Short mmCIF file of C-alpha atoms in Angstrom, two decimals:
data_model
loop_
_atom_site.label_atom_id
_atom_site.label_comp_id
_atom_site.label_asym_id
_atom_site.label_seq_id
_atom_site.Cartn_x
_atom_site.Cartn_y
_atom_site.Cartn_z
CA MET A 1 71.08 17.70 22.06
CA ALA A 2 69.30 20.55 20.23
CA GLN A 3 69.65 24.15 21.47
CA PRO A 4 66.53 26.29 22.17
CA ARG A 5 65.01 28.26 19.33
CA LYS A 6 65.78 31.99 18.98
CA LEU A 7 63.67 34.87 17.65
CA VAL A 8 65.48 36.63 14.80
CA ARG A 9 64.45 39.85 12.96
CA PRO A 10 65.67 39.65 9.34
CA ARG A 11 66.67 42.85 7.48
CA SER A 12 64.64 41.95 4.37
CA ASN A 13 61.16 42.11 5.93
CA ASN A 14 59.41 42.83 9.20
CA ARG A 15 58.24 39.31 10.08
CA ILE A 16 59.54 37.25 12.97
CA TYR A 17 60.22 33.64 12.23
CA GLN A 18 61.74 30.83 14.21
CA GLN A 19 65.14 29.45 13.35
CA GLU A 20 66.35 26.20 14.80
CA THR A 21 70.08 25.67 15.26
CA SER A 22 71.24 22.20 15.98
CA HIS A 23 74.65 20.53 16.18
CA ALA A 24 73.42 16.98 16.86
CA ALA A 25 72.89 15.34 13.44
CA VAL A 26 73.59 16.17 9.82
CA GLY A 27 70.06 15.24 8.86
CA GLY A 28 68.78 18.16 10.87
CA ASP A 29 69.58 20.58 8.04
CA GLU A 30 67.66 18.47 5.55
CA HIS A 31 64.75 18.36 7.94
CA ASP A 32 64.86 22.13 8.22
CA ASN A 33 64.97 22.56 4.45
CA ASP A 34 61.97 20.27 4.03
CA SER A 35 60.00 22.15 6.68
CA LYS A 36 60.89 25.50 5.08
CA SER A 37 59.81 24.35 1.63
CA LYS A 38 56.54 23.04 3.05
CA SER A 39 55.80 26.24 4.93
CA THR A 40 56.65 28.29 1.85
CA SER A 41 54.36 26.26 -0.38
CA ASN A 42 51.57 26.51 2.20
CA SER A 43 51.94 30.26 2.51
CA ASN A 44 51.97 30.67 -1.27
CA SER A 45 48.83 28.58 -1.64
CA ASN A 46 47.11 30.55 1.12
CA SER A 47 48.08 33.89 -0.42
CA ASN A 48 46.93 32.73 -3.86
CA SER A 49 43.60 31.60 -2.52
CA THR A 50 43.15 34.86 -0.60
CA HIS A 51 44.08 36.90 -3.67
CA GLN A 52 41.64 34.91 -5.81
CA HIS A 53 38.94 35.47 -3.21
CA HIS A 54 39.46 39.26 -3.36
CA ILE A 55 39.47 39.22 -7.14
CA LYS A 56 36.27 37.20 -7.26
CA SER A 57 34.57 39.50 -4.80
CA GLY A 58 35.83 42.51 -6.76
CA ASN A 59 36.74 44.40 -3.56
CA LEU A 60 40.30 44.75 -2.21
CA ASP A 61 40.83 44.93 1.56
CA VAL A 62 41.81 48.51 2.50
CA ASP A 63 43.27 47.50 5.87
CA ASP A 64 45.51 44.99 4.15
CA LYS A 65 46.77 47.76 1.87
CA LYS A 66 47.61 50.00 4.84
CA GLY A 67 49.43 47.17 6.60
CA LYS A 68 51.54 46.53 3.52
CA LYS A 69 52.40 50.24 3.30
CA HIS A 70 53.56 50.30 6.94
CA GLU A 71 55.59 47.14 6.40
CA PHE A 72 57.20 48.68 3.34
CA PHE A 73 58.04 51.91 5.26
CA PHE A 74 59.67 50.11 8.21
CA SER A 75 61.55 47.68 5.99
CA LYS A 76 62.82 50.60 3.91
CA HIS A 77 64.12 52.70 6.87
CA GLU A 78 65.13 49.89 9.19
CA ASP A 79 68.74 50.00 8.04
CA LYS A 80 68.97 53.73 8.80
CA VAL A 81 67.46 53.30 12.26
CA ASP A 82 69.85 50.47 13.09
CA ARG A 83 72.78 52.51 11.81
CA TRP A 84 71.88 55.54 13.94
CA LEU A 85 71.33 53.41 17.01
CA GLU A 86 74.71 51.81 16.51
CA ILE A 87 76.36 55.25 16.17
CA LEU A 88 74.58 56.45 19.31
CA PHE A 89 75.68 53.43 21.35
CA ARG A 90 79.26 53.84 20.20
CA ALA A 91 79.21 57.54 21.05
CA MET A 92 77.84 56.88 24.51
CA ARG A 93 80.85 54.67 25.23
CA ASN A 94 83.05 57.76 24.86
CA ARG A 95 83.49 59.20 28.38
CA GLN A 96 84.43 62.67 27.18
CA LEU A 97 81.24 62.86 25.17
CA GLN A 98 79.29 61.53 28.13
CA ARG A 99 80.54 64.40 30.28
CA LYS A 100 79.59 66.95 27.63
CA VAL A 101 76.11 65.48 27.28
CA LEU A 102 75.70 65.43 31.05
CA LEU A 103 76.75 69.08 31.38
CA LEU A 104 74.41 70.02 28.55
CA ALA A 105 71.51 68.21 30.24
CA ILE A 106 72.25 69.94 33.56
CA GLY A 107 72.38 73.32 31.81
CA ILE A 108 69.05 72.74 30.08
CA PHE A 109 67.50 71.61 33.36
CA LEU A 110 68.72 74.70 35.23
CA PHE A 111 67.56 76.98 32.42
CA LEU A 112 64.07 75.47 32.47
CA GLN A 113 63.89 75.73 36.26
CA ILE A 114 64.87 79.41 36.19
CA ARG A 115 62.42 80.08 33.37
CA ILE A 116 59.57 78.37 35.23
CA THR A 117 60.39 80.33 38.39
CA ILE A 118 60.30 83.62 36.47
CA ILE A 119 56.97 82.74 34.85
CA ARG A 120 55.43 81.84 38.20
CA TYR A 121 56.74 85.04 39.76
CA ARG A 122 55.31 87.17 36.96
CA ARG A 123 51.94 85.46 37.24
CA ARG A 124 51.81 86.20 40.96
CA HIS A 125 53.22 89.72 40.58
CA PRO A 126 52.26 90.91 37.11
CA ILE A 127 54.33 93.80 35.77
CA ARG A 128 51.89 95.64 33.59
CA ARG A 129 50.72 99.11 32.87
CA VAL A 130 47.32 100.36 33.94
CA MET A 131 45.55 101.49 30.78
CA TYR A 132 43.26 104.51 30.90
CA ALA A 133 41.75 104.69 27.43
CA ASP A 134 39.59 107.29 25.74
CA PRO A 135 35.96 106.36 26.61
CA ASP A 136 34.71 108.08 23.44
CA LEU A 137 36.35 105.37 21.31
CA THR A 138 35.20 101.83 20.71
CA LEU A 139 36.87 98.98 22.55
CA GLU A 140 38.94 98.03 19.50
CA GLN A 141 40.02 101.64 18.97
CA GLN A 142 40.95 101.92 22.66
CA GLN A 143 43.18 98.86 22.41
CA GLN A 144 44.84 100.14 19.23
CA ALA A 145 45.45 103.57 20.74
CA ALA A 146 46.88 102.07 23.94
CA ALA A 147 49.20 99.80 21.95
CA ALA A 148 50.35 102.73 19.83
CA ILE A 149 51.07 104.91 22.86
CA ALA A 150 52.91 102.08 24.61
CA SER A 151 55.05 101.38 21.54
CA SER A 152 55.85 105.06 21.10
CA SER A 153 57.39 105.14 24.58
CA SER A 154 60.16 102.77 23.47
CA SER A 155 63.55 104.30 22.77
CA PHE A 156 64.06 103.29 19.12
CA SER A 157 62.40 101.18 16.46
CA LEU A 158 64.15 100.46 13.13
CA SER A 159 60.88 99.78 11.29
CA SER A 160 59.39 103.02 12.62
CA TRP A 161 62.49 104.93 11.56
CA LEU A 162 62.32 103.47 8.04
CA ARG A 163 58.61 104.23 7.69
CA GLY A 164 58.98 107.77 8.98
CA SER A 165 55.47 108.71 10.18
CA THR A 166 54.13 105.73 12.16
CA ALA A 167 50.75 104.87 13.57
CA ALA A 168 52.06 105.52 17.07
CA THR A 169 53.06 109.06 16.14
CA LYS A 170 49.67 109.70 14.59
CA GLU A 171 47.85 108.42 17.66
CA GLU A 172 49.97 110.61 19.91
CA GLU A 173 49.25 113.65 17.75
CA LYS A 174 45.51 112.93 17.90
CA LEU A 175 45.66 112.54 21.67
CA LYS A 176 47.62 115.78 22.14
CA LEU A 177 45.18 117.67 19.94
CA LYS A 178 42.19 116.31 21.84
CA ARG A 179 43.81 117.13 25.18
CA GLN A 180 44.39 120.69 24.12
CA ASN A 181 40.68 121.08 23.38
CA THR A 182 39.45 119.15 26.45
CA LYS A 183 39.64 120.20 30.08
CA PRO A 184 40.44 117.26 32.36
CA ASP A 185 37.87 116.04 34.83
CA VAL A 186 40.28 114.45 37.30
CA CYS A 187 43.98 115.02 37.97
CA PHE A 188 45.74 112.30 39.96
CA VAL A 189 48.66 113.61 42.00
CA THR A 190 51.49 111.98 43.90
CA SER A 191 54.94 113.14 45.00
CA SER A 192 58.38 111.65 45.56
CA TYR A 193 61.70 113.31 46.40
CA ALA A 194 65.15 111.78 46.79
CA LYS A 195 68.79 112.23 45.82
CA ASP A 196 68.53 109.74 42.94
CA ASN A 197 66.04 107.34 41.38
CA SER A 198 67.33 104.36 43.37
CA ASN A 199 65.63 105.82 46.44
CA MET A 200 62.37 106.74 44.72
CA ASP A 201 59.00 105.11 45.10
CA ASN A 202 58.08 102.55 42.45
CA LEU A 203 55.28 104.24 40.56
CA VAL A 204 52.31 102.60 38.94
CA ARG A 205 53.01 102.23 35.23
CA VAL A 206 50.34 104.18 33.39
CA THR A 207 49.26 104.21 29.76
CA ASN A 208 47.11 107.31 29.72
CA GLY A 209 45.11 107.53 26.52
CA SER A 210 42.21 109.43 28.07
CA PRO A 211 41.80 113.19 27.53
CA TYR A 212 39.70 113.40 30.71
CA LEU A 213 42.41 112.21 33.11
CA ARG A 214 45.83 113.57 34.00
CA PHE A 215 48.62 112.06 36.09
CA TYR A 216 51.06 114.46 37.77
CA ILE A 217 54.00 113.75 40.03
CA PHE A 218 55.85 116.36 42.09
CA THR A 219 59.55 115.56 42.17
CA ASN A 220 63.03 117.06 42.10
CA LEU A 221 64.47 114.72 39.44
CA GLN A 222 64.58 115.48 35.72
CA ASP A 223 63.48 113.07 32.98
CA SER A 224 67.07 112.02 32.40
CA GLN A 225 67.37 111.02 36.06
CA TRP A 226 64.07 109.22 36.52
CA ASN A 227 61.67 107.80 33.96
CA THR A 228 57.99 108.01 34.95
CA PRO A 229 55.89 106.40 32.17
CA GLY A 230 52.44 107.95 31.87
CA TRP A 231 53.12 110.64 34.49
CA GLU A 232 53.72 114.33 33.78
CA LYS A 233 56.38 115.78 36.06
CA ILE A 234 56.10 118.99 38.04
CA ILE A 235 59.70 119.65 39.03
CA THR A 236 60.28 121.81 42.09
CA ASN A 237 63.35 123.12 43.86
CA PHE A 238 62.44 124.06 47.43
CA THR A 239 64.82 125.09 50.20
CA TYR A 240 63.17 123.19 53.04
CA ARG A 241 65.46 121.26 55.34
CA ARG A 242 63.50 118.01 55.37
CA LYS A 243 62.97 116.00 52.23
CA ILE A 244 59.55 114.92 53.42
CA THR A 245 58.48 118.57 53.60
CA HIS A 246 59.20 118.87 49.88
CA SER A 247 56.88 115.97 49.11
CA ARG A 248 54.06 117.38 51.25
CA TYR A 249 53.84 120.62 49.28
CA GLY A 250 52.39 118.98 46.18
CA LYS A 251 50.20 116.80 48.37
CA PHE A 252 48.32 119.67 50.04
CA LEU A 253 49.08 122.79 47.96
CA GLY A 254 49.05 121.35 44.45
CA TRP A 255 46.02 123.52 43.67
CA LYS A 256 48.38 126.53 43.37
CA TYR A 257 49.81 125.19 40.11
CA PRO A 258 48.04 126.16 36.85
CA GLN A 259 48.07 122.56 35.60
CA LEU A 260 45.85 121.49 38.50
CA GLN A 261 43.65 124.58 38.38
CA GLU A 262 42.34 123.33 35.03
CA CYS A 263 41.01 120.14 36.64
CA ARG A 264 37.54 119.81 38.07
CA ALA A 265 38.90 117.58 40.86
CA VAL A 266 42.35 116.75 42.22
CA VAL A 267 42.91 113.29 43.70
CA TYR A 268 46.01 112.76 45.80
CA MET A 269 47.19 109.18 46.30
CA ASP A 270 50.30 107.47 47.59
CA SER A 271 52.43 105.97 44.87
CA CYS A 272 51.70 102.40 45.96
CA ILE A 273 48.02 102.82 45.00
CA ARG A 274 46.44 102.61 41.57
CA PRO A 275 42.99 104.06 40.84
CA THR A 276 40.30 102.09 39.11
CA GLN A 277 40.09 102.29 35.32
CA ARG A 278 36.35 103.06 35.37
CA GLN A 279 36.47 106.69 34.33
CA SER A 280 32.73 107.24 34.76
CA ILE A 281 33.18 106.89 38.55
CA TRP A 282 35.85 109.59 38.70
CA ARG A 283 33.84 111.97 36.55
CA LYS A 284 30.85 111.57 38.86
CA LEU A 285 33.05 112.24 41.89
CA ALA A 286 34.36 115.38 40.20
CA SER A 287 30.79 116.62 39.80
CA LYS A 288 30.08 115.92 43.49
CA LEU A 289 33.14 117.84 44.61
CA GLU A 290 32.25 120.82 42.43
CA SER A 291 28.74 121.00 43.87
CA ASN A 292 29.85 120.47 47.49
CA GLU A 293 30.46 123.55 49.64
CA VAL A 294 33.57 122.15 51.34
CA GLY A 295 34.94 120.50 48.22
CA LEU A 296 36.82 117.77 50.11
CA MET A 297 36.39 113.98 50.05
CA GLN A 298 38.27 111.87 52.60
CA ASN A 299 37.68 108.88 54.87
CA LEU A 300 38.43 108.39 58.53
CA ASN A 301 41.50 106.38 59.47
CA PRO A 302 40.41 102.71 59.30
CA LYS A 303 42.58 101.83 62.31
CA ASN A 304 40.29 103.93 64.53
CA ARG A 305 42.94 105.35 66.83
CA SER A 306 42.02 107.27 69.98
CA GLY A 307 42.33 110.88 68.94
CA ILE A 308 45.54 112.92 68.78
CA PHE A 309 47.31 111.06 71.59
CA GLY A 310 46.49 107.66 70.11
CA GLU A 311 47.79 108.75 66.73
CA PHE A 312 51.09 110.03 68.12
CA LEU A 313 51.51 106.93 70.24
CA ALA A 314 51.07 104.73 67.15
CA ILE A 315 53.61 106.86 65.28
CA GLN A 316 56.18 106.40 68.03
CA LYS A 317 55.59 102.66 68.38
CA SER A 318 56.03 102.14 64.64
CA GLN A 319 59.15 104.37 64.69
CA LYS A 320 57.83 106.71 62.00
CA ASP A 321 59.18 109.80 63.77
CA MET A 322 61.46 110.82 66.60
CA THR A 323 60.12 111.33 70.10
CA THR A 324 61.47 114.90 70.17
CA ASN A 325 59.37 115.88 67.16
CA ILE A 326 56.29 114.20 68.60
CA VAL A 327 56.69 116.03 71.90
CA ASN A 328 57.10 119.37 70.11
CA SER A 329 53.86 118.79 68.22
CA LEU A 330 51.96 117.85 71.35
CA ARG A 331 53.28 120.85 73.26
CA TRP A 332 52.09 123.21 70.56
CA MET A 333 48.67 121.58 70.18
CA VAL A 334 47.97 121.35 73.91
CA ASN A 335 48.67 125.07 74.28
CA GLN A 336 46.12 125.98 71.59
CA PRO A 337 42.76 127.25 72.90
CA ASP A 338 40.77 125.02 70.53
CA PHE A 339 42.68 121.80 71.32
CA ASP A 340 40.55 118.67 71.65
CA GLU A 341 42.23 115.33 72.23
CA ASN A 342 39.24 113.36 70.92
CA ILE A 343 39.10 114.80 67.40
CA PRO A 344 38.71 112.30 64.52
CA ILE A 345 41.82 111.26 62.60
CA TYR A 346 41.46 111.16 58.82
CA TRP A 347 43.32 108.95 56.39
CA ASN A 348 45.82 110.89 54.28
CA GLU A 349 46.76 108.00 52.01
CA GLN A 350 44.28 109.31 49.46
CA PHE A 351 41.85 112.22 49.36
CA ALA A 352 40.18 114.38 46.72
CA TYR A 353 39.38 118.07 46.61
CA SER A 354 38.16 120.80 44.31
CA PRO A 355 41.07 123.10 43.40
CA LYS A 356 38.67 126.07 43.31
CA SER A 357 37.22 125.45 46.79
CA LYS A 358 37.96 128.47 49.01
CA ILE A 359 37.40 126.39 52.16
CA TYR A 360 39.98 123.83 51.13
CA GLN A 361 42.42 126.53 50.08
CA ARG A 362 42.24 128.23 53.50
CA LEU A 363 42.46 124.88 55.30
CA SER A 364 45.51 123.66 53.39
CA GLN A 365 47.28 127.02 53.62
CA ASP A 366 46.78 127.18 57.40
CA PHE A 367 48.10 123.63 57.67
CA TRP A 368 51.16 124.52 55.61
CA ASP A 369 51.97 127.65 57.57
CA ARG A 370 52.57 125.47 60.63
CA TYR A 371 53.93 122.34 58.96
CA SER A 372 56.55 124.16 56.84
CA LYS A 373 58.23 125.57 59.96
CA GLU A 374 59.70 122.07 60.45
CA GLU A 375 59.55 122.37 64.23
CA ASP A 376 57.09 119.53 64.85
CA SER A 377 56.47 115.99 63.68
CA TRP A 378 56.86 115.40 59.97
CA ARG A 379 53.87 113.06 60.04
CA ASP A 380 51.00 115.03 58.51
CA GLN A 381 47.90 113.16 59.78
CA PRO A 382 47.83 114.61 63.34
CA LEU A 383 48.29 118.23 62.26
CA TRP A 384 45.84 117.80 59.36
CA ALA A 385 43.19 116.45 61.75
CA PHE A 386 43.86 119.35 64.13
CA MET A 387 43.43 121.93 61.35
CA MET A 388 40.24 120.31 60.09
CA HIS A 389 38.86 120.59 63.63
CA ARG A 390 39.97 124.24 63.84
CA HIS A 391 38.27 125.14 60.54
CA ASN A 392 35.22 123.04 61.39
CA VAL A 393 35.55 121.03 58.17
CA THR A 394 33.73 117.73 57.73
CA PRO A 395 34.62 116.11 54.39
CA MET A 396 32.49 113.84 52.27
CA SER A 397 33.27 110.12 52.42
CA TRP A 398 34.35 108.01 49.48
CA PRO A 399 31.43 106.03 48.02
CA GLU A 400 31.38 102.63 49.70
CA GLU A 401 29.53 100.88 46.88
CA GLU A 402 32.41 101.40 44.44
CA VAL A 403 35.86 99.82 44.41
CA LEU A 404 38.08 102.82 43.71
CA TRP A 405 41.55 101.67 44.62
CA GLY A 406 43.82 98.73 44.07
CA ARG A 407 47.05 98.14 45.91
CA SER A 408 49.84 96.52 43.93
CA ARG A 409 51.79 93.62 45.40
CA VAL A 410 55.48 93.98 44.72
CA ASP A 411 56.11 95.93 41.54
CA TYR A 412 54.88 99.20 42.98
CA GLY A 413 54.99 100.79 46.36
CA HIS A 414 57.37 102.36 48.80
CA ASN A 415 61.04 101.72 48.23
CA ALA A 416 61.92 102.14 51.92
CA HIS A 417 63.65 105.44 51.26
CA GLU A 418 64.84 107.49 54.18
CA TYR A 419 64.19 111.12 55.03
CA TYR A 420 67.07 113.09 56.49
CA SER A 421 67.04 116.32 58.48
CA GLU A 422 70.17 118.21 59.46
CA ASN A 423 68.91 119.24 62.90
CA ASP A 424 66.64 116.31 63.69
CA VAL A 425 68.40 113.06 62.86
CA LEU A 426 71.91 113.94 61.67
CA ALA A 427 71.66 111.30 58.93
CA ASP A 428 71.27 108.54 61.53
CA TRP A 429 68.03 106.54 61.55
CA ILE A 430 68.71 104.05 64.29
CA TYR A 431 66.01 104.21 66.91
CA ALA A 432 66.85 103.10 70.42
CA PRO A 433 64.11 100.88 71.87
CA GLU A 434 62.30 102.49 74.77
CA THR A 435 60.40 100.64 77.45
CA GLU A 436 57.96 103.52 77.85
CA PRO A 437 57.24 106.54 75.63
CA PRO A 438 58.48 109.65 77.46
CA ILE A 439 55.69 111.88 76.11
CA ALA A 440 53.96 112.46 79.44
CA SER A 441 57.17 113.19 81.34
CA VAL A 442 58.39 115.73 78.80
CA LEU A 443 55.03 117.52 78.76
CA GLY A 444 55.06 117.70 82.55
CA MET A 445 51.93 115.55 82.81
CA GLU A 446 51.27 112.90 85.38
CA LYS A 447 49.51 109.66 84.62
CA ASP A 448 45.95 109.48 85.83
CA ALA A 449 42.72 107.85 84.77
CA SER A 450 42.23 110.32 81.90
CA THR A 451 45.66 109.72 80.34
CA GLU A 452 46.03 106.01 81.05
CA GLY A 453 44.95 105.00 77.54
CA PHE A 454 47.27 107.42 75.81
CA PHE A 455 50.70 107.10 77.45
#
């Protein structure tokens, strides 16, 4: 009985033909030879007739040419492919090699997963510098100058060292020369004090290529201890007991420094905030502050707390200060003849002032004379609101139609550093939960209808 036919791929060409294997009769081979000779003669006659047809028509079939080329390519490299497949199958039978390949695949998979996670994280929290370019230049020149300044901040470049004078150095020299001949319109100021840079705020990375803007930071750390790209340091060495008192000096009395006296306007901001890059807005605000009698621009606290008592109650609930300090502040304020518990509370996260304003200078100096005694709360908003009420100062509001500030997500912002005071906290910042704030009892007040909302 004849076995079923099998499909066989010969090595000589790429065609599939049928081969019949039979063990029944001897005449089967002769029958196969006859059928092969017939099929060969038929194929030859068909090919000859087709070839004659193309010759007669005088036009060869292009598709037939391409097919023959592909057949020639596969038939030429089929031996190599089969050889490599055979080597691969033999290698995969080796268990030691299998383990190595498996470990390699796992390593590649983990590497790709970590890489994808990092890319997603950077897209959500981009680490980039805020570029403040020279508005007198074209857009292309601004980009070139910013790239040159950013590259010059790197520690070492072999190509730059070989070339000697680089484009980055030239751009920096041009910028320094223009800054020397240009008075700044706006000086942005922030402050941060700590024992080392691990406890410092994470500053906004700045590429300052504008001669009309300056960025200053008040700190106690040298350049070797803390790198602040784009910021010019004003290093101080005060003798105040509280670290937070050090940081408040530059916040309110920065106008006493000659660097800030050159500016038309000084803008204080917390380090977690970055100002808009639209320099025309800041230059307009500087003109407004110069022409204003008070020379102060500040908004009310958006949380709309209920006067002095509401502010201190929020401070205690959020554990931003000790109850003893809060009580000392309230005792002093209540005993003042001009005390008013319903005064507005202003937002000290950012404000702007004219460094030449006599009204602001008297206001800030009066504030500092009390704050620097370090007898009261180290939170500055309640005392600042009290002093503004005492001096009868009403500041201008920030323009609502403009977006001036942007808050960064994770790369910038407060680093949860702690402030220590020898007499106040004894280096221990564990607050005991209290069921009721003891402000009223310490002040000797009794709860009634007028104090129900405050205590």
